[in-house]
Short mmCIF file of N, CA and C and ligand atoms in Angstrom, two decimals:
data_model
loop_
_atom_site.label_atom_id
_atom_site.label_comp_id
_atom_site.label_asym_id
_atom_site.label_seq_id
_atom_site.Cartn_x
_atom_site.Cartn_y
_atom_site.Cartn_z
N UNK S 248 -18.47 2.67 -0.24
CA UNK S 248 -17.04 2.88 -0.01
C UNK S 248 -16.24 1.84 -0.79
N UNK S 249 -15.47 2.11 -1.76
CA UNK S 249 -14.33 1.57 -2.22
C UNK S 249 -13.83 0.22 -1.24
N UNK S 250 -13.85 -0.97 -2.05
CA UNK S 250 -13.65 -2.15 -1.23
C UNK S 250 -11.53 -2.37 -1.31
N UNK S 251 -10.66 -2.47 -0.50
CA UNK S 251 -9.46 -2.93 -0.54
C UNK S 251 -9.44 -4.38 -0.03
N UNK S 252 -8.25 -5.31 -0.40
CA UNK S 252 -8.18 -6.53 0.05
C UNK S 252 -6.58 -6.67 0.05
N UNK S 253 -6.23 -6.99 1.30
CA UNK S 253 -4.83 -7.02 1.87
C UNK S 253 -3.97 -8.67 2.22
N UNK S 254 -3.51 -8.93 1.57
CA UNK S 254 -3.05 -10.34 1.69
C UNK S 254 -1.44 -10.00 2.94
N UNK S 255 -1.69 -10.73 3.73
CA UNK S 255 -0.19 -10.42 4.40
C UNK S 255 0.84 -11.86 3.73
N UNK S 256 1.71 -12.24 4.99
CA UNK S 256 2.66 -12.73 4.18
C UNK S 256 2.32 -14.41 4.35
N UNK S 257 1.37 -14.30 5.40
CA UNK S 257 0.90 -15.91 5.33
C UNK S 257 -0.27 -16.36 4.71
N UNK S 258 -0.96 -15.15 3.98
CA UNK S 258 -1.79 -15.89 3.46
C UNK S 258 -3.01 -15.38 3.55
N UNK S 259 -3.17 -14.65 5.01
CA UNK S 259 -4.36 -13.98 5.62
C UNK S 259 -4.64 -13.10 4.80
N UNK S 260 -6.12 -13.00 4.31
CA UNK S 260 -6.47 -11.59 3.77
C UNK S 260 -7.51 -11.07 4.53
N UNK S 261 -7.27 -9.69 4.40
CA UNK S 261 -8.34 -8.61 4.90
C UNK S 261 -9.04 -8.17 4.10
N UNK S 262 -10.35 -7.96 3.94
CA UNK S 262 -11.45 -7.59 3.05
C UNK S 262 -12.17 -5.84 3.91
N UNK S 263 -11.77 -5.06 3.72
CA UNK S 263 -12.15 -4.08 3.75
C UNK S 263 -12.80 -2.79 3.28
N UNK S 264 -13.77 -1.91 3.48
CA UNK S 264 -13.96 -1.22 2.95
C UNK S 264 -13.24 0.28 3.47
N UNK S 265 -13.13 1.04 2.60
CA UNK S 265 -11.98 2.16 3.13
C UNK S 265 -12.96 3.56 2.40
N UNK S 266 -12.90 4.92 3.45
CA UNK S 266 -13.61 5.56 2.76
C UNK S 266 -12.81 6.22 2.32
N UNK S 267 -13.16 7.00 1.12
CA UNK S 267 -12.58 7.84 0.33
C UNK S 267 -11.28 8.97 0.42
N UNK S 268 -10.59 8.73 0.16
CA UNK S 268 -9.28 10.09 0.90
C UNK S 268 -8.70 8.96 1.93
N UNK S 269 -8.87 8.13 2.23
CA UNK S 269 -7.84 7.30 3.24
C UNK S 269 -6.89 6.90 2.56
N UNK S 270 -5.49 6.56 3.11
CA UNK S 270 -4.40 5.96 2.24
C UNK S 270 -4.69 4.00 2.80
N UNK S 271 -3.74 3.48 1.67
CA UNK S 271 -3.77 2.21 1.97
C UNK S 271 -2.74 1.98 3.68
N UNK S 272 -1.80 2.86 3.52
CA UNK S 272 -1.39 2.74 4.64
C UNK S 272 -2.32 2.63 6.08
N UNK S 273 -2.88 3.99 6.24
CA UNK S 273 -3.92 3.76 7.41
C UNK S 273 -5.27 2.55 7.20
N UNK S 274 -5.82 2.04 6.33
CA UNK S 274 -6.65 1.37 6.30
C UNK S 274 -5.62 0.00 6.88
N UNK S 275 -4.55 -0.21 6.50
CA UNK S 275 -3.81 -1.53 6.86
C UNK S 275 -3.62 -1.33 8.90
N UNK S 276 -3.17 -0.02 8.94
CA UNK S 276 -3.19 0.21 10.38
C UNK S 276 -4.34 0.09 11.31
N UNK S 277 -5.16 0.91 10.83
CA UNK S 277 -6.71 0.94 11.73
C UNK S 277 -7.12 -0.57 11.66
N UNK S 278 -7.05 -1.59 10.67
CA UNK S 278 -7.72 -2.91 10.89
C UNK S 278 -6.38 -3.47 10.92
N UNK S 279 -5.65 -3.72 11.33
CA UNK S 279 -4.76 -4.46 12.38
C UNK S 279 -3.93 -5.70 11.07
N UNK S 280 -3.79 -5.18 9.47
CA UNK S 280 -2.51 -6.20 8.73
C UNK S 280 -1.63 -5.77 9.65
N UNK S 281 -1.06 -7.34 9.82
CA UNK S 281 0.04 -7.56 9.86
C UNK S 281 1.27 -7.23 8.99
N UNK S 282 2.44 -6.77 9.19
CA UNK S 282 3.17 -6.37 8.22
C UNK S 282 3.40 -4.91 7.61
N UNK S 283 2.58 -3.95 7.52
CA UNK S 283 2.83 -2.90 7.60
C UNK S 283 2.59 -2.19 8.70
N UNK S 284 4.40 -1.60 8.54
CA UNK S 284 4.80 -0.75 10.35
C UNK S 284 4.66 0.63 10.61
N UNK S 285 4.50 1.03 9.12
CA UNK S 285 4.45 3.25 9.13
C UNK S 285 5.09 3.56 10.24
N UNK S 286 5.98 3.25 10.34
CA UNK S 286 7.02 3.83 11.48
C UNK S 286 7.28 5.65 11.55
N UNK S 287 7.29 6.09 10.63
CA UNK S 287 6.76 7.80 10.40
C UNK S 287 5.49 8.22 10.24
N UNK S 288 4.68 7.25 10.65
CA UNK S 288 3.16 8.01 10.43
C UNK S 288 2.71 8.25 8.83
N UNK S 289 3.02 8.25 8.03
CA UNK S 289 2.52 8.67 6.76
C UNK S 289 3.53 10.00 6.13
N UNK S 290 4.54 10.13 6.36
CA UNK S 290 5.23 11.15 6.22
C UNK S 290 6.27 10.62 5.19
N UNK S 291 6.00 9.85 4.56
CA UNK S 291 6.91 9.36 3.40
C UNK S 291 8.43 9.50 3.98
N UNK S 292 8.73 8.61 5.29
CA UNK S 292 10.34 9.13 6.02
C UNK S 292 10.76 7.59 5.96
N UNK S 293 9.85 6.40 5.71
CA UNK S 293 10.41 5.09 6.16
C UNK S 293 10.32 3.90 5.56
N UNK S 294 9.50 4.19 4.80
CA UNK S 294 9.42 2.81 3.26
C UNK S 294 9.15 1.93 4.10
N UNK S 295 8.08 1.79 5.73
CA UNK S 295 7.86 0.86 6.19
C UNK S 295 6.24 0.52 6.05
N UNK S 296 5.81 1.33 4.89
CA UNK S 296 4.48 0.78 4.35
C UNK S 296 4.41 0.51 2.83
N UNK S 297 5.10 -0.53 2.95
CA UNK S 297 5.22 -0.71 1.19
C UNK S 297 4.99 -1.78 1.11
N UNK S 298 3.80 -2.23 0.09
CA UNK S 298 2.72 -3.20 -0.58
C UNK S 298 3.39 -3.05 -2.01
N UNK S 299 2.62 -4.55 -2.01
CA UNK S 299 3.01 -4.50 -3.96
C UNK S 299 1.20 -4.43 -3.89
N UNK S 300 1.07 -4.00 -5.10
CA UNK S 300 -0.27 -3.62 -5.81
C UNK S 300 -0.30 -4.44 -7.43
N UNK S 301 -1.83 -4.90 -6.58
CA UNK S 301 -2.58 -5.40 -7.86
C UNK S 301 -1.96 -4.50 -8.75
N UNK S 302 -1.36 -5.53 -9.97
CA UNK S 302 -0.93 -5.10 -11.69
C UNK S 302 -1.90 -4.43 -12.65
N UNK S 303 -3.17 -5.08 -12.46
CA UNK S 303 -4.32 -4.48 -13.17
C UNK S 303 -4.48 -3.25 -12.93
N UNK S 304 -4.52 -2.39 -11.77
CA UNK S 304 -4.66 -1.50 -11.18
C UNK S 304 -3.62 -0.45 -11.56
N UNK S 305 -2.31 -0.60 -11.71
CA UNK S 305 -1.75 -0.11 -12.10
C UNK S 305 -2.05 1.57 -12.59
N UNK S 306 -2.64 1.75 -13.69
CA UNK S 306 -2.33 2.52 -14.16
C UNK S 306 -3.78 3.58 -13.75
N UNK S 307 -4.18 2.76 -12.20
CA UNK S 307 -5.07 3.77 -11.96
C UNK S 307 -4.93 4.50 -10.60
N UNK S 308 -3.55 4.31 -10.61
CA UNK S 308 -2.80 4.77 -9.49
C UNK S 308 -2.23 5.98 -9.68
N UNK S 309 -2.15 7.17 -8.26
CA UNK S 309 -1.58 8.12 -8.63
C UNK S 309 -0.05 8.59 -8.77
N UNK S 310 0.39 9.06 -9.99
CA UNK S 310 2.13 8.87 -10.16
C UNK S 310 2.70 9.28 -9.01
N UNK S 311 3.76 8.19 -9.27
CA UNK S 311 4.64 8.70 -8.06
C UNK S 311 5.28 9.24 -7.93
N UNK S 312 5.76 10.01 -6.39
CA UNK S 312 6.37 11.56 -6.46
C UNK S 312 7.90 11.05 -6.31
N UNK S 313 8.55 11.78 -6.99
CA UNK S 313 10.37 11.84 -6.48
C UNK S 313 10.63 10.87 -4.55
N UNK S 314 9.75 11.75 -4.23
CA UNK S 314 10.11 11.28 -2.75
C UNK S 314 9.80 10.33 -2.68
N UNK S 315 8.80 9.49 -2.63
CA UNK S 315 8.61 8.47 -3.03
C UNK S 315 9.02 7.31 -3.25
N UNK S 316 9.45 7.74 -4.33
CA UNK S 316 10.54 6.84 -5.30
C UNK S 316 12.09 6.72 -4.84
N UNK S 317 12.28 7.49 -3.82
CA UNK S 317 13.76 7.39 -2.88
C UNK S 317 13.69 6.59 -1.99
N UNK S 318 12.43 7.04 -1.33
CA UNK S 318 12.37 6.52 -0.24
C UNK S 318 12.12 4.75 -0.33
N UNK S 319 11.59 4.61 -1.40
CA UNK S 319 11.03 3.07 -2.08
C UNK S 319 12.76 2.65 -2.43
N UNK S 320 13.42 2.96 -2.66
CA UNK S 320 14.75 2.41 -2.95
C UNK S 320 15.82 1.84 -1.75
N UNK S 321 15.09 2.28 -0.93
CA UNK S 321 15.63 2.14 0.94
C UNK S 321 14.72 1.07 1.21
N UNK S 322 13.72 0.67 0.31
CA UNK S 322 13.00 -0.44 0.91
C UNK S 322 13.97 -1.54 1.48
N UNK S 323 13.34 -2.27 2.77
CA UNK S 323 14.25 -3.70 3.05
C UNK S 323 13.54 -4.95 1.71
N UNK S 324 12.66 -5.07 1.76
CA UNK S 324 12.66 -5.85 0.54
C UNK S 324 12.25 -5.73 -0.57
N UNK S 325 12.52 -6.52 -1.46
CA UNK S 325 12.70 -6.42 -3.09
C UNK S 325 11.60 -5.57 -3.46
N UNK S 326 12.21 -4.44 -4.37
CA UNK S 326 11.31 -3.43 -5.24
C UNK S 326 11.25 -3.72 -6.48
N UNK S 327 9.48 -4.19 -6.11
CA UNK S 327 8.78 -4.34 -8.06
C UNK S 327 8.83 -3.22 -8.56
N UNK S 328 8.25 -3.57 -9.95
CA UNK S 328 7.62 -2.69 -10.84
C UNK S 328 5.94 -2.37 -9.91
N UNK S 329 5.89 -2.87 -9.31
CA UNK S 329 4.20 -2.63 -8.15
C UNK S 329 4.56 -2.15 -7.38
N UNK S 330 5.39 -1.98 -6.44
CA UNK S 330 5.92 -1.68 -5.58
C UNK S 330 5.34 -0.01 -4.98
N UNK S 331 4.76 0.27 -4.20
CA UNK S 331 4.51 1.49 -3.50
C UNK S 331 4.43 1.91 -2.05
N UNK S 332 4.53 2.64 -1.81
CA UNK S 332 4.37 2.83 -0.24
C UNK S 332 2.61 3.06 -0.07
N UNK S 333 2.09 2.47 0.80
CA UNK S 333 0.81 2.75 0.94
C UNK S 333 0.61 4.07 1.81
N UNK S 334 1.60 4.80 2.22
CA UNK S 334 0.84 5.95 2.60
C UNK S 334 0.54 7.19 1.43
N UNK S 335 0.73 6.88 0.75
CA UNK S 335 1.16 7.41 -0.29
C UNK S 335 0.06 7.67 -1.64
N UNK S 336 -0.62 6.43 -1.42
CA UNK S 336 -1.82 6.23 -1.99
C UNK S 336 -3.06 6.40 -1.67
N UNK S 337 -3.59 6.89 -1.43
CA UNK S 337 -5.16 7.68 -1.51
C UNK S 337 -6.20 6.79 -1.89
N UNK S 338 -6.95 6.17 -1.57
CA UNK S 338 -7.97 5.66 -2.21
C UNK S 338 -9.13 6.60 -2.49
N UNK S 339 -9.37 5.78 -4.02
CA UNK S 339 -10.16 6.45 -5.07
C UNK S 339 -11.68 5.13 -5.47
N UNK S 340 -12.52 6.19 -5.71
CA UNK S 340 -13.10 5.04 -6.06
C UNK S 340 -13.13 4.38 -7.75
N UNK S 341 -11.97 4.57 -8.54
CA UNK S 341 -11.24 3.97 -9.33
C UNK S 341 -10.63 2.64 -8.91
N UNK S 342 -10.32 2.79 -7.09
CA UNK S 342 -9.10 2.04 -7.14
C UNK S 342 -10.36 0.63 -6.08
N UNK S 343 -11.38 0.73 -6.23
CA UNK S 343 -12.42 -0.07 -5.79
C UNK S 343 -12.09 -1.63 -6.33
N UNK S 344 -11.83 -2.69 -5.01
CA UNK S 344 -11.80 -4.13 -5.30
C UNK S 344 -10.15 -4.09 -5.79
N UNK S 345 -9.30 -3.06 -5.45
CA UNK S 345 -7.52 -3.58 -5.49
C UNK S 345 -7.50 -4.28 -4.00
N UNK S 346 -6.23 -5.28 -4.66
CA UNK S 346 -5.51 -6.03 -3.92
C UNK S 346 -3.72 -5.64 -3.34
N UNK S 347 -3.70 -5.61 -2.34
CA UNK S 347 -2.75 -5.36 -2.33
C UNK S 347 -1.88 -6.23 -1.36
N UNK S 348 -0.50 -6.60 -1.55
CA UNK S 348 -0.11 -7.78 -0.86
C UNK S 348 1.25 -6.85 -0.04
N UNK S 349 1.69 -7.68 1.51
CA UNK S 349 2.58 -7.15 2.08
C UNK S 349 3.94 -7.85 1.71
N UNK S 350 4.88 -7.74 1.43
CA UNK S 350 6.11 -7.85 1.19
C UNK S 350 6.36 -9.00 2.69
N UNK S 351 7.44 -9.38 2.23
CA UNK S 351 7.67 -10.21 3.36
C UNK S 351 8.44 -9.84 4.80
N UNK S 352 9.02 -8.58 4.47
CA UNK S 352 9.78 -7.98 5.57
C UNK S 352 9.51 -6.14 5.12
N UNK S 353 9.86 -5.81 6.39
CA UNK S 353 9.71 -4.18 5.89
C UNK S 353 11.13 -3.67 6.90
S1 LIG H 605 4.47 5.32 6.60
FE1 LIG H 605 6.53 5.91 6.43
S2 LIG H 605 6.86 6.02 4.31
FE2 LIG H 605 4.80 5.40 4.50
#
């Protein structure tokens, strides 16, 4: 299974493995980061699961949809160029050993 690693905002990281078809969102939920709230469940309604993502990784991520990208503009804090909602993202085993860090507020 595809390994993820979740840095929250103090520092703590989570080392996880996530199986295939899970989003980063639920892997952050089921093992208990701090910091992401999915306040809609995965329904792309709340930009309250938004990670910045490992840069390297980048471009092995799947594009992002319109909705998405609205809903990421309602973020409470600052939107990178990394910037995604983790429900949003799917893990692949492309995306094996990303890092992904929580924003400081959601
Ligand atoms: S959980 Fe609400 S937008 Fe991702």
């Amino acid at each position: 299974m595809p390994n993820i690693t979740y840095i929250e905002t103090d520092g703590t990281t989570h080392n996880i493995e996530l199986p295939l078809g899970a989003t980063i969102m639920e892997g952050a939920i089921q093992n208990d980061v701090k910091g992401i709230v999915a306040e809609c469940g995965g329904s792309c309604m709340c930009a309250t699961c938004h990670v910045y993502v490992d840069e390297s990784f980048l471009d092995k991520l799947p594009a992002m949809e319109e909705e998405e990208e609205e809903m990421l503009e309602g973020a409470t804090a600052e939107v990178k160029a990394n910037s995604r909602l983790g429900c949003q993202v799917r893990i692949t085993n492309e995306l094996d050993g990303i890092t992904v860090t929580v924003p400081e507020e959601q």
